[in-house]
Coordinates of C-alpha atoms and ligand atoms in Angstrom, one line a residue:
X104 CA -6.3 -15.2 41.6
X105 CA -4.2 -14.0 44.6
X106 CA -1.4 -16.5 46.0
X107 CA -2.8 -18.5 48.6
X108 CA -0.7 -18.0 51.6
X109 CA -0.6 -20.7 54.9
X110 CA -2.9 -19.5 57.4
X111 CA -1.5 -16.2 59.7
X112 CA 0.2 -17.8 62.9
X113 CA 1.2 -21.5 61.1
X114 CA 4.1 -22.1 58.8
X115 CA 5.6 -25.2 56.6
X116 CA 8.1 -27.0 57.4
X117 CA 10.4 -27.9 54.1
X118 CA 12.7 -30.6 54.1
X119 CA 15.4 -28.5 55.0
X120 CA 14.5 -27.7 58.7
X121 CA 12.2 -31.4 58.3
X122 CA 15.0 -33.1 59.2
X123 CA 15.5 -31.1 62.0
X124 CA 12.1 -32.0 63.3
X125 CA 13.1 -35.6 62.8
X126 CA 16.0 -35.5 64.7
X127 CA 14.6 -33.8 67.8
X128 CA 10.9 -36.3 67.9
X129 CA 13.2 -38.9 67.6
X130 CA 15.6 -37.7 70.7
X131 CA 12.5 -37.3 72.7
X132 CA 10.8 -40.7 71.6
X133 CA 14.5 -42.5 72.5
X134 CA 14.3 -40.7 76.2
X135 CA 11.2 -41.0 76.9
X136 CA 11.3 -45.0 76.0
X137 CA 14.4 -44.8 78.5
X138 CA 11.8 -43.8 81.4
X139 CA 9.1 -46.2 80.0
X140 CA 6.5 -44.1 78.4
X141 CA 5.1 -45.5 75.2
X142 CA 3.4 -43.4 72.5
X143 CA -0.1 -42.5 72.6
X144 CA -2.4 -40.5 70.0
X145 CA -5.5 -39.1 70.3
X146 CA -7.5 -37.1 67.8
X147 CA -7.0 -33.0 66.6
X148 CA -10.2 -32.4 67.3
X149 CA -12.4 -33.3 70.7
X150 CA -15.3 -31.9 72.4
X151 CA -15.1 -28.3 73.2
X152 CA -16.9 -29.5 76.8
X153 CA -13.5 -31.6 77.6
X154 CA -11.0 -28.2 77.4
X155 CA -13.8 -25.7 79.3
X156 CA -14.1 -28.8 82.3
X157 CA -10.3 -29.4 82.4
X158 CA -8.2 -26.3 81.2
X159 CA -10.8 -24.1 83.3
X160 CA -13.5 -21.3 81.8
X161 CA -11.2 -18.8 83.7
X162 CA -8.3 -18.9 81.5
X163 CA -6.8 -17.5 78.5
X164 CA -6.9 -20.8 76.5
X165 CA -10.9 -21.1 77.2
X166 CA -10.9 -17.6 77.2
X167 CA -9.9 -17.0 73.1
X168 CA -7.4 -18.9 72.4
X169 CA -9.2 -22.0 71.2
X170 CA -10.6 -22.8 67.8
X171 CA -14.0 -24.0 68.1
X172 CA -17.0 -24.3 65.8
X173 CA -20.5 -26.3 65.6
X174 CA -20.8 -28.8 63.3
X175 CA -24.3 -30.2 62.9
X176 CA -24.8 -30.5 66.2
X177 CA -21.1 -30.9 67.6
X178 CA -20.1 -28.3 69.9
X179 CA -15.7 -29.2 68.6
X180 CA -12.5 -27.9 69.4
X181 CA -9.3 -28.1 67.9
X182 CA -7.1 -29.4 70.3
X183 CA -5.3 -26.4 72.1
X184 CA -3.3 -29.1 74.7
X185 CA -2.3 -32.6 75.2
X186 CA -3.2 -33.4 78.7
X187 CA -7.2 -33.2 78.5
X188 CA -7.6 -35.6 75.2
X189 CA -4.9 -38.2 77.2
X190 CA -6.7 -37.7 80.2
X191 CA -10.2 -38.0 78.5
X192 CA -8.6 -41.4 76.7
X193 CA -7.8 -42.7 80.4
X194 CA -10.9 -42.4 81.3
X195 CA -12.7 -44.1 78.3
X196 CA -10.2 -46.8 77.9
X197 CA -10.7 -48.1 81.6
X198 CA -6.6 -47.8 81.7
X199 CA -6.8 -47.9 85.4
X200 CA -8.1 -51.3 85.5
X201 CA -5.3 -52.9 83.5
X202 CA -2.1 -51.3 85.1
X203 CA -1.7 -49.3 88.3
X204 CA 0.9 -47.1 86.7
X205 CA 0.8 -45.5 83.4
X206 CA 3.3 -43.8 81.6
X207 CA 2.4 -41.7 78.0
X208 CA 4.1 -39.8 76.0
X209 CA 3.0 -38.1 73.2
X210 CA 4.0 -35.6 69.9
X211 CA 2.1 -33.5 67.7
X212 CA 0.4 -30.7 66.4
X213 CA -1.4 -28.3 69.3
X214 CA -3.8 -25.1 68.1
X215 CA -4.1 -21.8 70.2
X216 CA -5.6 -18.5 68.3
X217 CA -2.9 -15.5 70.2
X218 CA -1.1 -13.1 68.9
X219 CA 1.9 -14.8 66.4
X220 CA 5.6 -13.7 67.3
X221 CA 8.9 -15.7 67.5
X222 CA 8.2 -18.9 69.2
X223 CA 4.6 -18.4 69.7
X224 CA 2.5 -19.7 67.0
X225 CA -1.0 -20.7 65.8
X226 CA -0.6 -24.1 65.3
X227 CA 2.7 -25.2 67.3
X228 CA 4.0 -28.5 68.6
X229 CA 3.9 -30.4 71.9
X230 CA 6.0 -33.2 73.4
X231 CA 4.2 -34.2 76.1
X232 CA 3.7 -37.1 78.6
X233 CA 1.8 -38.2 81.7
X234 CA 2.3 -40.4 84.4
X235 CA -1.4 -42.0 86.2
X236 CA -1.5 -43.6 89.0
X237 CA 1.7 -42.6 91.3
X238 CA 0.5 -40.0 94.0
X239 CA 4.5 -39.7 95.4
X240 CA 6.9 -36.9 94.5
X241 CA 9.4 -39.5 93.1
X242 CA 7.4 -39.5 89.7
X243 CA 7.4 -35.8 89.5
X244 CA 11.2 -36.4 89.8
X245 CA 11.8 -38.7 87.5
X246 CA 9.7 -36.6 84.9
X247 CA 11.8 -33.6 85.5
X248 CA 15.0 -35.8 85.5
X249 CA 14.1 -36.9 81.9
X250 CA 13.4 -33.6 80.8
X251 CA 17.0 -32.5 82.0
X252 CA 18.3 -34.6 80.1
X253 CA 16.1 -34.8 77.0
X254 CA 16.8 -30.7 77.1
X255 CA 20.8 -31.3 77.4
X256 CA 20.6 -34.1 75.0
X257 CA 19.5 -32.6 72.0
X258 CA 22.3 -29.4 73.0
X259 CA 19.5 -26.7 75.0
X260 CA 21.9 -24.1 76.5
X261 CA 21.1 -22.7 79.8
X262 CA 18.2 -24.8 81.2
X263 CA 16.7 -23.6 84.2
X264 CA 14.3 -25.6 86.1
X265 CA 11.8 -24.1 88.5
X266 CA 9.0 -25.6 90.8
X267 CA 6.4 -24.4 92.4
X268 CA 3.7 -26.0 94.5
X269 CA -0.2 -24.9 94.0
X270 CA -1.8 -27.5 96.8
X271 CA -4.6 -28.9 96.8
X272 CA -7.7 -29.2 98.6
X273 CA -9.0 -25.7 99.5
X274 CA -5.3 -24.3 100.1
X275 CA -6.0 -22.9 96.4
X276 CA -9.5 -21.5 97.8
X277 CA -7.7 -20.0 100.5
X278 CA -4.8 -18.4 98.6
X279 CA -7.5 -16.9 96.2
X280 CA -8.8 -15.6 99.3
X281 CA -5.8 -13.8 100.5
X282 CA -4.5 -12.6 96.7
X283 CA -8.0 -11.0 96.6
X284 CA -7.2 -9.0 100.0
X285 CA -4.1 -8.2 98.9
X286 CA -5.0 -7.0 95.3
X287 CA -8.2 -5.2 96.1
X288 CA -6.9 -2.1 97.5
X289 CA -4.4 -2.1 94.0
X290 CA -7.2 -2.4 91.7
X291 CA -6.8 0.2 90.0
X292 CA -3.3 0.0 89.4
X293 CA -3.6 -3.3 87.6
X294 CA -3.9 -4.0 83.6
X295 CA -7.5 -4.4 82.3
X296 CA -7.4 -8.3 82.4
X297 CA -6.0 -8.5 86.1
X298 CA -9.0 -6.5 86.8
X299 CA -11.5 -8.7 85.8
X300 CA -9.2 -11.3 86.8
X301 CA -9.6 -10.3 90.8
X302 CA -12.9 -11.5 89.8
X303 CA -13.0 -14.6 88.0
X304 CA -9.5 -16.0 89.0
X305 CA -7.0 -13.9 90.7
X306 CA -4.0 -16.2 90.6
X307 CA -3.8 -15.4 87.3
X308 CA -2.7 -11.8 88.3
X309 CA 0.5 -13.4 89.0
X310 CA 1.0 -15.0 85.7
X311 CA 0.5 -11.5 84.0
X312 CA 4.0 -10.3 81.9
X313 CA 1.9 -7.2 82.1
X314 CA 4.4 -4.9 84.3
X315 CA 1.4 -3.1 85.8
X316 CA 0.9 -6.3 87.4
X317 CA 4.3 -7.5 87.8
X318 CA 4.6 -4.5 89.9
X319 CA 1.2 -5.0 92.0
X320 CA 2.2 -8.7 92.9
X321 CA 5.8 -8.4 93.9
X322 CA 4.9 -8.0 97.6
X323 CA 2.1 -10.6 96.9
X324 CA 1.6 -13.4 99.5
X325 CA 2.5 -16.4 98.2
X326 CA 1.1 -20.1 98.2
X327 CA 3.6 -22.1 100.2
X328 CA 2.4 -20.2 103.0
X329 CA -1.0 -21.8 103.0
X330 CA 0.6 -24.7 102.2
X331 CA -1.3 -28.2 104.3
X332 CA 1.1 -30.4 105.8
X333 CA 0.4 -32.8 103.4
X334 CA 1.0 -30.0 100.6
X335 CA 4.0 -29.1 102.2
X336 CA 5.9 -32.6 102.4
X337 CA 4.9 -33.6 98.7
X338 CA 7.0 -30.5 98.0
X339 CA 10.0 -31.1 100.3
X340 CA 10.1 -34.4 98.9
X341 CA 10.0 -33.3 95.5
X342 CA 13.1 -30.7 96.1
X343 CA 15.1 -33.5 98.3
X344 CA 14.5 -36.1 95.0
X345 CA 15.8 -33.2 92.9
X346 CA 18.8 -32.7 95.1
X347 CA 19.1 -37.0 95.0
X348 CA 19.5 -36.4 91.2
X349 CA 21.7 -33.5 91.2
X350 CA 19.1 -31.5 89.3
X351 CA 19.8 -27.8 90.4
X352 CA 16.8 -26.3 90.5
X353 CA 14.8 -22.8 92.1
X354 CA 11.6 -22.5 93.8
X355 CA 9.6 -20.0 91.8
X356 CA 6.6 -18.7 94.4
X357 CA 5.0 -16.7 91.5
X358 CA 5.2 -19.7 89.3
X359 CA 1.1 -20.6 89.1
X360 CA 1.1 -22.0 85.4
X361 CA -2.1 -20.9 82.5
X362 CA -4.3 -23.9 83.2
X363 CA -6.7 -24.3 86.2
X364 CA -6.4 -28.3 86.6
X365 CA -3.1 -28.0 88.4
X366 CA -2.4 -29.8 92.2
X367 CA 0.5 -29.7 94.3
X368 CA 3.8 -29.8 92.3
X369 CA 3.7 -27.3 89.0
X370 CA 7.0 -26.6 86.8
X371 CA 8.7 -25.0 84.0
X372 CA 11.8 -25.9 82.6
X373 CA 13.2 -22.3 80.9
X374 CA 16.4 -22.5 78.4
X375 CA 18.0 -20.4 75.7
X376 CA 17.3 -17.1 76.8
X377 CA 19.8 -15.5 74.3
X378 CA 17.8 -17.1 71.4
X379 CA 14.5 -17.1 72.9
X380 CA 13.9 -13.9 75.0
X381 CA 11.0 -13.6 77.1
X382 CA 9.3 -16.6 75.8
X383 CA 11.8 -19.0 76.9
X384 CA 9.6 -21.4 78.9
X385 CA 10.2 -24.6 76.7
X386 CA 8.3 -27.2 79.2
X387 CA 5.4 -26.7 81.0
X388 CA 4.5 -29.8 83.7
X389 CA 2.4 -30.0 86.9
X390 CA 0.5 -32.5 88.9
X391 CA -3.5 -32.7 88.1
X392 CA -4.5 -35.4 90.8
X393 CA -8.1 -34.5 91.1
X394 CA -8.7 -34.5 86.7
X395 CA -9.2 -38.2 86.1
X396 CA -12.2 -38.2 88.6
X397 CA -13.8 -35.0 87.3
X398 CA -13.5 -36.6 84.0
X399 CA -16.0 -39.2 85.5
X400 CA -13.1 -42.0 85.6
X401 CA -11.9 -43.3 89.4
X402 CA -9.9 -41.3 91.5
X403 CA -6.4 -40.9 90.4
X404 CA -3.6 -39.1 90.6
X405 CA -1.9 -38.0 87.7
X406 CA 1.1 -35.8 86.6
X407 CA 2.2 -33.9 83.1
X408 CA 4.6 -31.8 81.0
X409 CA 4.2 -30.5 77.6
X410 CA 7.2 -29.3 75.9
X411 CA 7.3 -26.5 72.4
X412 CA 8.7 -28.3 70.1
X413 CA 9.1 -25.2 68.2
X414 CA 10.8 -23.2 70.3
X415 CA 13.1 -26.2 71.2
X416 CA 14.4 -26.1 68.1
X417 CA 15.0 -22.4 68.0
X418 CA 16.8 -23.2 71.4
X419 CA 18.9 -26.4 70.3
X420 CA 19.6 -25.4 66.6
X421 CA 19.9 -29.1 65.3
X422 CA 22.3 -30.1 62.1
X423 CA 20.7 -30.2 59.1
X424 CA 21.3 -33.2 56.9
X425 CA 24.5 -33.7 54.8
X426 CA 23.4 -34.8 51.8
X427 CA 20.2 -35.9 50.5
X428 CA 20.9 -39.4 48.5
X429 CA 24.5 -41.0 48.8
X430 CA 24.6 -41.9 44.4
X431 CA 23.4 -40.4 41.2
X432 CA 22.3 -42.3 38.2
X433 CA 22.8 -40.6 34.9
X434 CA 21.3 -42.3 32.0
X435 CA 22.6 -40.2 28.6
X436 CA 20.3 -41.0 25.6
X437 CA 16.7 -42.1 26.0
X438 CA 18.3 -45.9 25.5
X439 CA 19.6 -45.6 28.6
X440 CA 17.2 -44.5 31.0
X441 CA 15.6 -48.0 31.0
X442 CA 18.8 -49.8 32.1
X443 CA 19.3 -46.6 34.3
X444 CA 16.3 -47.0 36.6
X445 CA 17.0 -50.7 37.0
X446 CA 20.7 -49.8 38.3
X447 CA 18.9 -47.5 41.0
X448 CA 16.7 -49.8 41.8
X449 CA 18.9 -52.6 42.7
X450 CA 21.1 -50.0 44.2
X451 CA 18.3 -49.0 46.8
X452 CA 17.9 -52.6 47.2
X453 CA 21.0 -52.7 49.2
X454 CA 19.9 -49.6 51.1
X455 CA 22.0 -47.1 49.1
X456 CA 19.8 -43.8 48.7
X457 CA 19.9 -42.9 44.9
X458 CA 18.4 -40.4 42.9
X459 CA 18.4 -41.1 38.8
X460 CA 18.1 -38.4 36.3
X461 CA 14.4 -38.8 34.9
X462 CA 14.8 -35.6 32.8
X463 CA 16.9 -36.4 30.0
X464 CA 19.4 -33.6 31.0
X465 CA 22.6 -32.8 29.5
X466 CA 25.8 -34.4 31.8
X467 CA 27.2 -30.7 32.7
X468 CA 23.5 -30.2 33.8
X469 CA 23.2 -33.9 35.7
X470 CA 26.8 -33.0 37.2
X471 CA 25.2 -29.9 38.5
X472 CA 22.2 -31.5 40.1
X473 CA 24.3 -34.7 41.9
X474 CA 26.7 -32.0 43.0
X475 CA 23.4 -30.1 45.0
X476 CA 22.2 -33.5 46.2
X477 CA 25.3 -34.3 48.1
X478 CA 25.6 -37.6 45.9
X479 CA 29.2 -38.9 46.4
X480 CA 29.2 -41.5 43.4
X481 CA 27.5 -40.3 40.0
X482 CA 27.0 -43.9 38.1
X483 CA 27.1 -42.4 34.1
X484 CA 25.2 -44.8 31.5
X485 CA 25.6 -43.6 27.6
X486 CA 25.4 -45.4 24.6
X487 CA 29.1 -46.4 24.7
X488 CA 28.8 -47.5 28.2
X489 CA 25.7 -49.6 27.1
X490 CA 27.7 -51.3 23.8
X491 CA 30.5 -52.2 26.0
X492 CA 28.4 -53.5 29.1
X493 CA 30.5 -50.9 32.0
X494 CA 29.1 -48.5 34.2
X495 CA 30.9 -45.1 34.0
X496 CA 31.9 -44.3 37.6
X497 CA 32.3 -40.8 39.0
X498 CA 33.6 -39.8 42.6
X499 CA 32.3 -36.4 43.3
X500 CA 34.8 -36.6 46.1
X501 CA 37.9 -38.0 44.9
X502 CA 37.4 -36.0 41.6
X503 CA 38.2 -39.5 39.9
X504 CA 36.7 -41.7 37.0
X505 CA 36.8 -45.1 36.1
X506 CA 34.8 -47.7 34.5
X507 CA 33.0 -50.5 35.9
X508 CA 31.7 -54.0 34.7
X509 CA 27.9 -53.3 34.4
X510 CA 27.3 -56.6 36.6
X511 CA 29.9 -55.9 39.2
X512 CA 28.8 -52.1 39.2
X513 CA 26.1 -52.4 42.6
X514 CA 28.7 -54.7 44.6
X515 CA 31.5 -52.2 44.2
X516 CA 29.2 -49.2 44.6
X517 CA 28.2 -50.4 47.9
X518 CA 31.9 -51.3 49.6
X519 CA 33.1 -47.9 48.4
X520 CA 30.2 -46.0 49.8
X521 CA 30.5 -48.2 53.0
X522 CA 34.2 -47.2 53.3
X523 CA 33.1 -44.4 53.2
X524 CA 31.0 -44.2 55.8
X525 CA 28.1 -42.8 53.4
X526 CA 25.6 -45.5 53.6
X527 CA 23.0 -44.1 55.8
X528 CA 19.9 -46.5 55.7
X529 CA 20.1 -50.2 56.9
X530 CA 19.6 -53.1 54.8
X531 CA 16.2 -54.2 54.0
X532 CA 15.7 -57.0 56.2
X533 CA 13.9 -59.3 53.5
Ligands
LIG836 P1 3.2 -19.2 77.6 O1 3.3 -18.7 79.0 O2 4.5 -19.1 76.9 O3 2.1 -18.7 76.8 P2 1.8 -21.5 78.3 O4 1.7 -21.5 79.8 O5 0.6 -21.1 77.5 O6 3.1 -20.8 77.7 P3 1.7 -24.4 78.1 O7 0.2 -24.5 77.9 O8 2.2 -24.8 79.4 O9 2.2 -22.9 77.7 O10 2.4 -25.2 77.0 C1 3.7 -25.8 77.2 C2 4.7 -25.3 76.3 O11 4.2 -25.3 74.9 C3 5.2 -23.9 76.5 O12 6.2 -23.8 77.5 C4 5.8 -23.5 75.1 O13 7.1 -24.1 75.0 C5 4.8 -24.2 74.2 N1 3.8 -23.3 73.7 C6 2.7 -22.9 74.3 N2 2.0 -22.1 73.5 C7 2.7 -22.0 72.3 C8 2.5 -21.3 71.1 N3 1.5 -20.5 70.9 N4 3.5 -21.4 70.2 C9 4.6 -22.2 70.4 N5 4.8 -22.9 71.5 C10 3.9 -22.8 72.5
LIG837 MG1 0.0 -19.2 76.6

């Protein structure tokens, strides 16, 4: 049979870069506690009618970028976004009528079929969260405050944050209106998809990377223009917060963001450009005030971000761990691996990570195998050790040796490995 590879577009994750993954979830989990989200899940999979009603038919994630199949009589979708199943979850948990303000945040595992390259993947990961129930620009903010520093936290180089505003009301009907006028006369200079675009949704145009159409739109008109009043002091209250916070930031009038549930404040936060070329937009956020209504729930406002956890670890490089356990247990002779496992065992009882030797290997090759675990104490256990009731004590670090009484062994394994600073895991609270 032919080696069964991982699906084109999705990848493992070994323990090696795990860990990274660990310590990035758990620098966004600690921030976003700080603002007062809490975590939320909702299923992988969700009606394919929730994504087409809230992501819009009209763009490229409805378009073919979303996994969906029948099953029986299911019409499902792999979830391709965080935002809709939350939203959907509002709605059907009657949230509204239990707090007026609601902060989520979620993690996981998001599903769009494009084109695979660095930092744009198959099956990729969000950090996301939302805020319901606050119409004000202060949330929008405080969401972009916490990004800020999630980004600078975890070491992001070079963030960039830039907001646009998209209205609301029929100031999107009426820019649509006036990007048709202006793009008509261009048609035939644009790509394929901007042509059929100026049909079905023409702010999209300005979205295009295409340069075609990077070309067509730069004398575009833009959407603060048609800006209401209303519209328009949302966003000046937005940049004046921003100022407040010292959060530099630039107003980005092609900025119209992929999805079609978007009102009034939209943003991306871009970092890393060294690492991450092109596709350096790491958070994608905007305000969808209109979405918990359509969704049949009551009207209100809402706001959201969803950060690549993928490409924010290409951007932030994490550490990798040390080591992987802090002792080694090497029983030598089958009589010892009895007595063996019980020393690891009651070592782990007072939170030192140990690995034993299960294998019956030879001490040059046990040596080897602490040595490429990071173990700083190797605790030997022959037959002579056994007979004479001592521990054989080995520090990988100090290159010394001594020997240990067998019942004293645990107690003096711990201080030293505390001394040292090696004891990672906290003390079983039992
Ligand atoms: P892009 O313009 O890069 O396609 P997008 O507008 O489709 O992004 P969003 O739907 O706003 O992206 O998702 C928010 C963030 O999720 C993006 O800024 C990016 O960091 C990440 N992301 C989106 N699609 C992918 C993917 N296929 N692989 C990896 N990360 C992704
Ligand atoms: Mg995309």
């Amino acid at each position: 049979m032919d080696p069964v590879r991982a699906v084109k577009g999705m990848y493992d994750v070994l323990p090696e870069d795990s860990i990274k993954w660990q310590r990035v979830e758990a620098a966004f989990a600690r921030t976003a506690a700080l603002y007062g989200f809490r975590e939320m899940r909702t299923p992988l999979l969700e009606p394919t009618r929730l994504f087409v009603r809230t992501v819009g038919e009209a763009t490229d994630i409805v378009e073919k970028e979303m996994y969906s199949f029948a099953h029986h009589d299911e019409e499902l979708t792999l979830r391709p976004e965080g935002t809709a199943g939350a939203a959907r979850a509002y709605v059907e948990h009657h949230v509204h009528a239990k707090e007026a303000v609601t902060r989520w945040y979620y993690l996981g595992p998001m599903f769009r079929a494009e084109k695979p390259q660095r930092g744009r993947y198959r099956q990729f990961s969000q950090a996301g969260g939302e805020i319901f129930g606050d119409p004000g620009p202060g949330c929008d903010a405080e969401m972009i405050d916490m990004l800020v520093g999630f980004l600078k936290a975890i070491g992001v180089p070079g963030v960039e944050v830039l907001v646009n505003s998209i209205g609301s009301g029929d100031t999107r009907q009426r820019f649509r209106d006036a990007l048709r006028a202006h793009f008509e006369p261009k048609k035939a200079l644009l790509s394929e998809d901007s042509q059929r675009r100026l049909e079905t949704n023409p702010l999209r145009i300005l979205d295009s990377k295409d340069p075609r159409d990077v070309d067509a739109s730069k004398d575009a008109p833009t959407i603060l223009e048609h800006l209401s009043a209303e519209d328009r002091a949302h966003f000046d209250g937005l940049r004046s917060l921003l100022d407040a916070l010292g959060i530099a930031h630039k107003v980005d009038t092609r900025l119209v963001r992929g999805l079609d549930y978007y009102t009034r404040t939209i943003f991306e936060i871009k970092g890393a450009t060294q690492k991450l070329g092109a596709g350096n937009t790491l958070v994608g956020g905007g305000r969808y005030d209109n979405m918990i209504a359509e969704l049949g729930g009551p009207s209100v406002p809402a706001i959201g971000f969803a950060a690549g956890l993928d490409r924010l670890l290409i951007a932030a490089e994490p550490a990798g761990a040390a080591a992987v356990v802090d002792a080694f247990v090497a029983p030598l002779g089958a009589a010892a691996m009895g007595p063996a496992l019980v020393l690891a065992r009651e070592l782990r009882d007072k939170g030192v990570s140990v690995e034993a030797d299960t294998r019956g290997a030879s001490l040059k090759a046990l040596l080897r195998r602490a040595n490429s675990l990071g173990a700083r104490l190797v605790l030997i256990l022959g037959e002579g050790e056994l007979g004479r009731g001592v521990v054989t004590l080995k520090d990988l670090a100090g290159h010394a040796q001594e020997e240990l009484p067998k019942d004293r062994a645990v107690a003096i394994v711990t201080d030293r490995l505390a001394a040292a600073g090696a004891v990672r895991r906290e003390e079983p609270s039992s």
